[in-house]
Amino acid sequence: MTTITEARVIVTAPGRNYVTLKITTSDGVVGWGDATLNGRELAVAAYLTEHVCPLLVGRDPARIEDTWQFLYKGAYWRRGPVTMTAIAAVDVALWDILGKVAGLPVYKLLGGAARDGVLVYCHATGEDVPALLDDVARHVDQGYLAVRAQAAVPGLAKTYGVPTPDGKLYEPASSALPEEHLWDTAPYLRSAPEMLGAVRERFGFGIHLLHDVHHRLTPIEAGRLGRDLEPHRLFWMEDPTPAEDQAAFRVIRQHTTTPLAVGEVFNSIWDCQQLITERLIDYIRTSVTHAGGITHLRRIFALADLYGVRTGSHGPGDLSPVSLAAALHVDLSVPNFGIQEFMGHREPASEVFRTGYTFENGYLHPGDEPGLGVEVDEEAAARFPYDPRQLPVNRRLDGSVHDW
Ligand code: KDG
Ligand code: MG
C-alpha cells in the first residue's frame, strides 16, 4: 500500500510570510498545502510540526475524508483558526497528491468544471477619491469585471485597504509591535457612499462593484450604510459587523437590500450555520486555507447551496498561491459559485511558487496540470527567511480598542 513517508513544514517570506506543508508518499509523489495564518504563522507551523506531521507518516494518502475526521475529532479540541488551518494544509496536500496520482486536475476529481472560468474581483484603493478612480481605471484596463473599492476616510491618517506609503501592502504590517490606527465611524459612514457613488458616476453600472467594511460597524450602522449604498447597486457589502455575531445580521437584513457577504475569519461550518440557514447573507466568504481545506469548504458550500447562498472566497495576498489554486479548483466545480477574491502575490513570490493558473478577461482558470498545478521551489524558499509582522490595531478617538 502507498503510504505517507514524510510531512514537513516550510516557512518562507518571498514578499510576505507563507507557511507551506509538503507531504511525500512512498511512491515519491509530493503534495502541497497552504498553512498561512497572517500574523500568527508560527502557531500553525508548530501545531503541524509538533502535533500533526507525526500522525501522518504511515497513513494512506488517498483516505482524505478519514484523515480529515481523524485530525478534527481525534484532537478532541475542535475548530479555531490554528487547528483548522493546519487540517486544511493536510487536506489540500492530499487532494494535490490524489490528482497527481490520477493524472487529473483536482477540479475533475470534484465533479468537473461547472463553468468555463472563475469570475474574480480585484482590490482598488486610493488615498482619496480621485486616486481611487485612477486605480479602478487601471484594473478595468487590465480586464477585471469586478472591483472592490476602498479609499482613505477623510480625517483619519490610516485606513484598512489603503496602501502604505511604500505602496506595497494594502494591510500595513509592522515588525515588533502592531501599528495603532485611529478609527472614527461617523466620517466613514458619510464618506463611503460618496466614494462608491463617484465610482458609479465615472464607470457606470457595467462593472461589479464591491466594498469591504472590515467588521467595523454596529448592526444598525451597517443597516444604515447598506441602505445608503442601495442606489449604487453593490455586488456586496463585505463584513459589515464583527463576524462572530451571526444574529446581528438579522438587524442588517431588516434595513437593507444591499447584498451581504461575510466569512473570511470563519473556520468551520458551525461559524456560518445560522447565517446560511436563516438566509441572513448572500455570499459565504470562507477560504480553503482557513476553513478546513477542500473537504470542509465543499461541505460549507453545499449547505449554502441549499439556502440560495453563493460563494465568494477570501483570496488575499496573505494566502499563498497554493491556497489560490485550491480555491480555483473548488470554484470551478461547485454549482453555487459566486465570485472569487484575487489580490495576486507580491514578488518575489513567483520565485518560490510556480503556478499554472491563468487570468483572461476577468476570469481565472486553475489549468489542467494533474493535482493543484502549483509547485514549490524549496531552494528558493530558503533564500527568504521568516519576517515577523503584525496586523494593525484600531483605536477609537477615546482610546478604546475597535475592530480593525
Ligand atoms: O490578514 C488579513 C487580511 O487577509 C484581510 O485584512 C484582507 O479583508 C481582507 C480581504 O477581504 O482580503
Ligand atoms: Mg475582507
Short mmCIF file of C-alpha atoms and ligand atoms in Angstrom, two decimals:
data_model
loop_
_atom_site.label_atom_id
_atom_site.label_comp_id
_atom_site.label_asym_id
_atom_site.label_seq_id
_atom_site.Cartn_x
_atom_site.Cartn_y
_atom_site.Cartn_z
CA MET A 1 0.00 0.00 0.00
CA THR A 2 1.17 3.51 -0.73
CA THR A 3 1.78 5.45 2.48
CA ILE A 4 2.80 8.92 3.57
CA THR A 5 6.52 8.83 4.30
CA GLU A 6 7.15 12.46 5.24
CA ALA A 7 5.24 15.60 6.19
CA ARG A 8 7.28 18.78 6.62
CA VAL A 9 6.62 22.48 7.11
CA ILE A 10 8.37 25.22 5.12
CA VAL A 11 8.21 28.82 6.37
CA THR A 12 9.32 31.42 3.85
CA ALA A 13 8.81 35.14 3.16
CA PRO A 14 9.10 35.88 -0.58
CA GLY A 15 7.30 39.24 -0.44
CA ARG A 16 5.38 38.20 2.67
CA ASN A 17 5.21 35.24 5.06
CA TYR A 18 3.86 31.90 3.88
CA VAL A 19 3.68 28.55 5.69
CA THR A 20 3.62 25.57 3.32
CA LEU A 21 3.12 21.88 4.12
CA LYS A 22 4.91 19.32 1.98
CA ILE A 23 3.64 15.72 2.09
CA THR A 24 5.60 12.96 0.34
CA THR A 25 4.37 9.42 -0.37
CA SER A 26 6.22 6.10 -0.62
CA ASP A 27 5.72 6.37 -4.41
CA GLY A 28 7.64 9.66 -4.40
CA VAL A 29 4.57 11.82 -5.11
CA VAL A 30 4.63 15.24 -3.43
CA GLY A 31 1.56 17.25 -2.38
CA TRP A 32 1.47 20.89 -1.24
CA GLY A 33 -0.82 22.61 1.24
CA ASP A 34 -1.00 26.23 2.41
CA ALA A 35 -0.97 26.75 6.20
CA THR A 36 -0.60 30.54 6.35
CA LEU A 37 -2.42 32.41 9.12
CA ASN A 38 -1.31 36.02 8.70
CA GLY A 39 0.42 37.35 11.82
CA ARG A 40 0.18 34.01 13.65
CA GLU A 41 2.17 31.88 11.18
CA LEU A 42 4.41 30.11 13.66
CA ALA A 43 1.49 28.87 15.76
CA VAL A 44 0.23 26.84 12.80
CA ALA A 45 3.77 25.76 11.86
CA ALA A 46 4.28 24.42 15.39
CA TYR A 47 0.84 22.76 15.53
CA LEU A 48 1.67 20.95 12.31
CA THR A 49 5.26 20.06 13.12
CA GLU A 50 4.70 19.01 16.73
CA HIS A 51 1.22 17.50 16.65
CA VAL A 52 0.06 16.65 13.13
CA CYS A 53 3.01 15.63 10.94
CA PRO A 54 3.99 12.69 13.20
CA LEU A 55 0.42 11.32 12.87
CA LEU A 56 0.53 11.34 9.08
CA VAL A 57 3.50 9.06 8.48
CA GLY A 58 2.31 5.57 7.52
CA ARG A 59 -1.23 6.68 6.61
CA ASP A 60 -2.85 6.03 3.22
CA PRO A 61 -2.73 9.39 1.37
CA ALA A 62 -5.90 8.51 -0.58
CA ARG A 63 -8.08 8.33 2.56
CA ILE A 64 -8.70 12.06 2.59
CA GLU A 65 -12.04 12.14 4.45
CA ASP A 66 -10.78 9.67 7.03
CA THR A 67 -7.65 11.74 7.66
CA TRP A 68 -9.79 14.89 7.98
CA GLN A 69 -12.05 13.25 10.58
CA PHE A 70 -9.05 11.73 12.35
CA LEU A 71 -7.36 15.12 12.76
CA TYR A 72 -10.58 17.00 13.62
CA LYS A 73 -12.24 14.58 16.02
CA GLY A 74 -9.02 12.96 17.17
CA ALA A 75 -7.63 16.17 18.67
CA TYR A 76 -10.71 16.40 20.95
CA TRP A 77 -10.16 20.24 20.89
CA ARG A 78 -12.09 21.41 17.85
CA ARG A 79 -12.25 24.30 15.42
CA GLY A 80 -10.30 27.55 15.81
CA PRO A 81 -8.09 29.19 13.18
CA VAL A 82 -4.86 27.41 14.14
CA THR A 83 -6.34 23.89 14.19
CA MET A 84 -8.45 24.36 11.08
CA THR A 85 -5.62 25.96 9.07
CA ALA A 86 -3.38 23.02 9.95
CA ILE A 87 -6.05 20.48 8.95
CA ALA A 88 -6.64 22.46 5.75
CA ALA A 89 -2.97 22.22 4.77
CA VAL A 90 -3.03 18.43 5.16
CA ASP A 91 -6.31 18.14 3.27
CA VAL A 92 -5.18 20.29 0.33
CA ALA A 93 -1.86 18.46 0.07
CA LEU A 94 -3.72 15.12 -0.04
CA TRP A 95 -6.04 16.36 -2.82
CA ASP A 96 -2.92 17.51 -4.70
CA ILE A 97 -1.44 14.02 -4.33
CA LEU A 98 -4.69 12.33 -5.40
CA GLY A 99 -4.81 14.46 -8.54
CA LYS A 100 -1.19 13.74 -9.39
CA VAL A 101 -1.70 10.00 -8.90
CA ALA A 102 -4.89 10.04 -11.01
CA GLY A 103 -3.25 12.28 -13.64
CA LEU A 104 -6.16 14.74 -13.31
CA PRO A 105 -6.55 18.35 -12.19
CA VAL A 106 -8.27 18.45 -8.80
CA TYR A 107 -11.41 20.10 -10.20
CA LYS A 108 -12.09 16.96 -12.25
CA LEU A 109 -11.99 14.88 -9.08
CA LEU A 110 -14.53 17.29 -7.57
CA GLY A 111 -17.06 16.61 -10.30
CA GLY A 112 -15.55 18.51 -13.19
CA ALA A 113 -15.96 22.06 -14.42
CA ALA A 114 -19.41 23.51 -13.78
CA ARG A 115 -18.36 26.73 -15.59
CA ASP A 116 -15.68 27.82 -18.04
CA GLY A 117 -13.87 30.22 -15.74
CA VAL A 118 -13.82 31.73 -12.26
CA LEU A 119 -15.05 35.34 -12.03
CA VAL A 120 -12.66 37.28 -9.80
CA TYR A 121 -12.69 40.66 -8.12
CA CYS A 122 -9.65 42.81 -7.59
CA HIS A 123 -8.96 45.44 -4.94
CA ALA A 124 -8.74 49.10 -5.99
CA THR A 125 -7.67 51.72 -3.46
CA GLY A 126 -6.69 55.35 -3.11
CA GLU A 127 -5.64 57.98 -0.59
CA ASP A 128 -8.62 59.97 -1.88
CA VAL A 129 -11.44 59.55 -4.39
CA PRO A 130 -9.51 60.78 -7.50
CA ALA A 131 -6.66 58.36 -6.69
CA LEU A 132 -9.16 55.56 -6.19
CA LEU A 133 -10.81 56.31 -9.54
CA ASP A 134 -7.40 56.09 -11.24
CA ASP A 135 -6.81 52.73 -9.59
CA VAL A 136 -10.25 51.43 -10.65
CA ALA A 137 -9.46 52.56 -14.23
CA ARG A 138 -6.12 50.71 -14.11
CA HIS A 139 -7.87 47.47 -13.07
CA VAL A 140 -10.68 47.86 -15.62
CA ASP A 141 -8.00 48.32 -18.30
CA GLN A 142 -6.43 45.04 -17.15
CA GLY A 143 -9.72 43.27 -17.85
CA TYR A 144 -11.31 42.98 -14.41
CA LEU A 145 -15.10 42.82 -14.47
CA ALA A 146 -15.49 43.17 -10.70
CA VAL A 147 -13.72 45.69 -8.49
CA ARG A 148 -13.71 46.17 -4.73
CA ALA A 149 -13.26 49.87 -3.96
CA GLN A 150 -11.66 51.24 -0.79
CA ALA A 151 -10.49 54.79 -0.03
CA ALA A 152 -9.00 56.54 2.98
CA VAL A 153 -11.55 58.00 5.39
CA PRO A 154 -11.19 61.82 5.44
CA GLY A 155 -9.55 62.95 8.69
CA LEU A 156 -8.11 59.54 9.56
CA ALA A 157 -4.39 59.02 9.00
CA LYS A 158 -4.61 55.34 8.02
CA THR A 159 -7.47 53.11 6.94
CA TYR A 160 -7.72 49.38 6.18
CA GLY A 161 -7.48 48.65 2.50
CA VAL A 162 -5.40 51.68 1.53
CA PRO A 163 -1.70 51.17 0.73
CA THR A 164 1.15 52.18 2.98
CA PRO A 165 3.43 54.98 1.66
CA ASP A 166 5.72 52.32 0.11
CA GLY A 167 2.69 51.38 -1.95
CA LYS A 168 3.28 47.71 -1.42
CA LEU A 169 0.87 46.47 1.20
CA TYR A 170 -2.79 47.24 1.47
CA GLU A 171 -2.81 45.98 5.03
CA PRO A 172 0.21 47.64 6.60
CA ALA A 173 2.25 45.44 8.87
CA SER A 174 4.91 46.48 11.35
CA SER A 175 7.64 44.40 12.92
CA ALA A 176 7.86 44.18 16.72
CA LEU A 177 4.60 45.77 17.90
CA PRO A 178 1.41 46.34 15.90
CA GLU A 179 0.82 49.78 14.45
CA GLU A 180 -2.10 51.54 16.13
CA HIS A 181 -4.57 53.41 13.91
CA LEU A 182 -7.35 55.83 14.87
CA TRP A 183 -10.91 54.93 13.89
CA ASP A 184 -14.00 57.16 13.73
CA THR A 185 -17.28 55.71 12.44
CA ALA A 186 -19.12 58.96 11.60
CA PRO A 187 -16.79 60.22 8.82
CA TYR A 188 -16.63 56.70 7.38
CA LEU A 189 -20.43 56.47 7.17
CA ARG A 190 -20.50 59.86 5.44
CA SER A 191 -17.64 59.24 3.01
CA ALA A 192 -18.26 55.61 1.92
CA PRO A 193 -21.50 56.29 -0.03
CA GLU A 194 -19.89 59.33 -1.70
CA MET A 195 -16.82 57.30 -2.65
CA LEU A 196 -18.81 54.42 -4.14
CA GLY A 197 -21.16 56.88 -5.84
CA ALA A 198 -18.15 58.50 -7.51
CA VAL A 199 -17.08 55.10 -8.88
CA ARG A 200 -20.56 54.52 -10.35
CA GLU A 201 -20.63 58.04 -11.80
CA ARG A 202 -17.32 57.53 -13.60
CA PHE A 203 -17.64 53.85 -14.63
CA GLY A 204 -21.40 53.34 -14.76
CA PHE A 205 -23.15 50.10 -13.85
CA GLY A 206 -21.24 47.85 -16.29
CA ILE A 207 -18.76 46.65 -13.66
CA HIS A 208 -19.49 44.72 -10.48
CA LEU A 209 -18.71 46.96 -7.50
CA LEU A 210 -17.86 45.61 -4.05
CA HIS A 211 -16.84 47.19 -0.75
CA ASP A 212 -15.22 45.79 2.42
CA VAL A 213 -16.40 47.28 5.75
CA HIS A 214 -13.92 45.01 7.60
CA HIS A 215 -16.14 44.27 10.63
CA ARG A 216 -16.15 47.86 11.94
CA LEU A 217 -19.84 48.77 12.33
CA THR A 218 -22.66 48.01 14.73
CA PRO A 219 -25.68 46.22 13.22
CA ILE A 220 -27.79 49.37 12.99
CA GLU A 221 -24.91 51.38 11.49
CA ALA A 222 -24.44 48.62 8.93
CA GLY A 223 -28.16 48.68 8.17
CA ARG A 224 -27.96 52.42 7.52
CA LEU A 225 -24.84 52.12 5.35
CA GLY A 226 -26.43 49.30 3.34
CA ARG A 227 -29.49 51.47 2.76
CA ASP A 228 -27.35 54.49 1.76
CA LEU A 229 -25.49 52.28 -0.73
CA GLU A 230 -28.61 50.87 -2.39
CA PRO A 231 -28.61 53.39 -5.29
CA HIS A 232 -25.06 52.23 -6.18
CA ARG A 233 -26.21 48.59 -6.61
CA LEU A 234 -23.26 46.90 -4.92
CA PHE A 235 -22.41 43.30 -5.74
CA TRP A 236 -21.89 43.03 -1.98
CA MET A 237 -21.14 44.82 1.24
CA GLU A 238 -18.46 42.72 2.94
CA ASP A 239 -18.03 42.00 6.66
CA PRO A 240 -20.31 44.81 7.89
CA THR A 241 -20.17 43.82 11.58
CA PRO A 242 -17.91 41.62 13.74
CA ALA A 243 -18.47 38.25 12.09
CA GLU A 244 -18.77 36.07 15.16
CA ASP A 245 -22.20 37.56 16.00
CA GLN A 246 -24.37 35.71 13.48
CA ALA A 247 -27.69 37.02 14.85
CA ALA A 248 -26.54 40.63 14.21
CA PHE A 249 -27.20 40.04 10.52
CA ARG A 250 -30.92 39.83 11.25
CA VAL A 251 -30.84 43.54 12.13
CA ILE A 252 -28.89 44.46 8.99
CA ARG A 253 -31.25 42.42 6.80
CA GLN A 254 -34.28 44.24 8.22
CA HIS A 255 -32.92 47.55 6.94
CA THR A 256 -31.34 46.99 3.54
CA THR A 257 -31.45 45.08 0.28
CA THR A 258 -27.71 45.58 -0.35
CA PRO A 259 -26.31 42.02 -0.68
CA LEU A 260 -24.24 40.87 2.31
CA ALA A 261 -21.04 38.82 2.36
CA VAL A 262 -19.11 37.51 5.35
CA GLY A 263 -16.80 34.69 6.38
CA GLU A 264 -13.09 35.39 5.86
CA VAL A 265 -12.44 34.87 9.59
CA PHE A 266 -14.61 31.76 9.88
CA ASN A 267 -13.01 28.36 10.16
CA SER A 268 -15.90 25.91 10.24
CA ILE A 269 -19.43 25.25 9.07
CA TRP A 270 -20.63 25.96 12.60
CA ASP A 271 -19.48 29.60 12.30
CA CYS A 272 -21.94 30.23 9.47
CA GLN A 273 -24.73 27.70 10.10
CA GLN A 274 -27.23 30.31 11.33
CA LEU A 275 -26.19 32.87 8.71
CA ILE A 276 -26.87 30.35 5.96
CA THR A 277 -29.93 28.53 7.24
CA GLU A 278 -31.71 31.79 8.17
CA ARG A 279 -30.71 33.26 4.78
CA LEU A 280 -29.07 36.23 6.52
CA ILE A 281 -26.30 36.53 3.91
CA ASP A 282 -25.97 36.30 0.15
CA TYR A 283 -22.31 35.21 -0.14
CA ILE A 284 -20.21 33.00 2.13
CA ARG A 285 -16.54 34.05 2.06
CA THR A 286 -14.81 31.13 3.84
CA SER A 287 -11.44 30.16 2.34
CA VAL A 288 -9.84 26.79 1.65
CA THR A 289 -6.93 27.57 3.95
CA HIS A 290 -8.77 28.92 6.98
CA ALA A 291 -11.86 26.71 6.82
CA GLY A 292 -10.52 23.18 6.90
CA GLY A 293 -9.40 22.62 3.32
CA ILE A 294 -11.20 21.49 0.19
CA THR A 295 -13.11 18.78 2.08
CA HIS A 296 -14.69 21.11 4.64
CA LEU A 297 -15.13 24.09 2.30
CA ARG A 298 -17.19 21.92 -0.05
CA ARG A 299 -19.40 20.96 2.90
CA ILE A 300 -19.97 24.64 3.74
CA PHE A 301 -20.70 25.46 0.10
CA ALA A 302 -23.13 22.53 -0.20
CA LEU A 303 -25.06 23.78 2.84
CA ALA A 304 -25.05 27.30 1.35
CA ASP A 305 -26.41 25.96 -1.94
CA LEU A 306 -29.49 24.58 -0.16
CA TYR A 307 -30.34 28.10 1.02
CA GLY A 308 -29.55 30.10 -2.13
CA VAL A 309 -26.29 31.48 -0.72
CA ARG A 310 -23.44 31.74 -3.23
CA THR A 311 -19.69 31.51 -2.66
CA GLY A 312 -17.18 34.38 -2.56
CA SER A 313 -13.97 33.02 -1.08
CA HIS A 314 -11.42 35.21 0.61
CA GLY A 315 -8.28 35.33 -1.55
CA PRO A 316 -5.86 37.93 -0.17
CA GLY A 317 -2.13 38.09 -0.85
CA ASP A 318 -1.57 36.68 2.63
CA LEU A 319 -2.82 33.27 1.45
CA SER A 320 -0.20 31.57 -0.72
CA PRO A 321 -0.56 30.64 -4.41
CA VAL A 322 -1.19 27.05 -3.21
CA SER A 323 -4.34 28.34 -1.49
CA LEU A 324 -5.48 30.31 -4.53
CA ALA A 325 -5.01 27.30 -6.80
CA ALA A 326 -7.03 25.09 -4.43
CA ALA A 327 -9.76 27.74 -4.28
CA LEU A 328 -9.96 27.86 -8.08
CA HIS A 329 -10.46 24.10 -8.33
CA VAL A 330 -13.36 24.32 -5.86
CA ASP A 331 -14.77 27.46 -7.52
CA LEU A 332 -14.78 25.84 -10.93
CA SER A 333 -16.68 22.79 -9.72
CA VAL A 334 -19.36 23.91 -7.22
CA PRO A 335 -22.84 24.77 -8.55
CA ASN A 336 -23.36 27.85 -6.37
CA PHE A 337 -20.11 29.70 -7.11
CA GLY A 338 -20.47 33.48 -6.89
CA ILE A 339 -17.10 35.22 -7.18
CA GLN A 340 -13.51 34.74 -6.02
CA GLU A 341 -11.27 37.39 -4.45
CA PHE A 342 -7.96 37.76 -6.31
CA MET A 343 -5.32 40.01 -4.79
CA GLY A 344 -2.34 38.48 -6.58
CA HIS A 345 1.03 37.89 -4.93
CA ARG A 346 3.85 40.32 -4.41
CA GLU A 347 7.21 39.44 -5.95
CA PRO A 348 9.43 37.53 -5.44
CA ALA A 349 6.61 35.04 -4.66
CA SER A 350 6.86 33.59 -8.18
CA GLU A 351 10.46 32.52 -7.47
CA VAL A 352 9.12 30.14 -4.81
CA PHE A 353 5.66 29.20 -6.17
CA ARG A 354 5.37 28.07 -9.80
CA THR A 355 1.71 28.45 -10.68
CA GLY A 356 -0.39 27.13 -13.55
CA TYR A 357 -3.48 29.32 -13.21
CA THR A 358 -4.21 31.91 -15.86
CA PHE A 359 -6.18 35.20 -16.00
CA GLU A 360 -8.17 36.22 -19.04
CA ASN A 361 -10.96 38.78 -19.47
CA GLY A 362 -11.83 38.94 -15.78
CA TYR A 363 -11.76 35.17 -15.19
CA LEU A 364 -9.16 32.85 -13.66
CA HIS A 365 -8.70 29.21 -14.61
CA PRO A 366 -6.69 26.73 -12.49
CA GLY A 367 -5.16 24.98 -15.52
CA ASP A 368 -5.16 21.28 -16.38
CA GLU A 369 -1.97 20.02 -14.79
CA PRO A 370 -2.52 16.97 -12.56
CA GLY A 371 -3.18 17.97 -8.94
CA LEU A 372 -3.41 21.64 -7.97
CA GLY A 373 -0.99 22.87 -10.63
CA VAL A 374 1.38 24.61 -8.19
CA GLU A 375 4.92 23.54 -7.36
CA VAL A 376 7.16 24.94 -4.63
CA ASP A 377 10.90 25.55 -5.11
CA GLU A 378 12.40 24.72 -1.73
CA GLU A 379 15.83 26.13 -2.55
CA ALA A 380 14.25 29.44 -3.48
CA ALA A 381 12.10 29.34 -0.32
CA ALA A 382 15.25 29.02 1.79
CA ARG A 383 16.51 32.34 0.41
CA PHE A 384 13.59 34.21 2.07
CA PRO A 385 13.64 33.69 5.84
CA TYR A 386 10.61 34.32 8.08
CA ASP A 387 9.94 38.02 8.63
CA PRO A 388 7.75 38.54 11.77
CA ARG A 389 4.90 41.00 11.11
CA GLN A 390 1.81 42.23 12.93
CA LEU A 391 -1.52 43.40 11.58
CA PRO A 392 -2.53 46.87 12.87
CA VAL A 393 -4.86 47.56 15.79
CA ASN A 394 -7.63 50.19 15.62
CA ARG A 395 -8.47 52.55 18.48
CA ARG A 396 -11.47 54.85 18.64
CA LEU A 397 -10.91 58.56 19.33
CA ASP A 398 -11.37 57.92 23.09
CA GLY A 399 -8.53 55.37 23.07
CA SER A 400 -10.62 52.18 23.29
CA VAL A 401 -9.75 49.25 21.05
CA HIS A 402 -12.00 48.81 18.00
CA ASP A 403 -12.25 46.21 15.22
CA TRP A 404 -9.62 46.82 12.54
O1 KDG B 1 -4.76 39.02 7.02
C1 KDG B 1 -5.89 39.82 7.00
C2 KDG B 1 -6.31 40.03 5.55
O2 KDG B 1 -6.45 38.81 4.90
C3 KDG B 1 -7.60 40.81 5.47
O3 KDG B 1 -7.46 42.03 6.12
C4 KDG B 1 -7.92 41.05 4.00
O4 KDG B 1 -10.17 41.68 4.49
C5 KDG B 1 -9.36 41.24 3.71
C6 KDG B 1 -9.82 40.84 2.37
O5 KDG B 1 -11.03 40.87 2.17
O6 KDG B 1 -8.99 40.47 1.55
MG MG B 2 -12.24 41.40 3.77
#
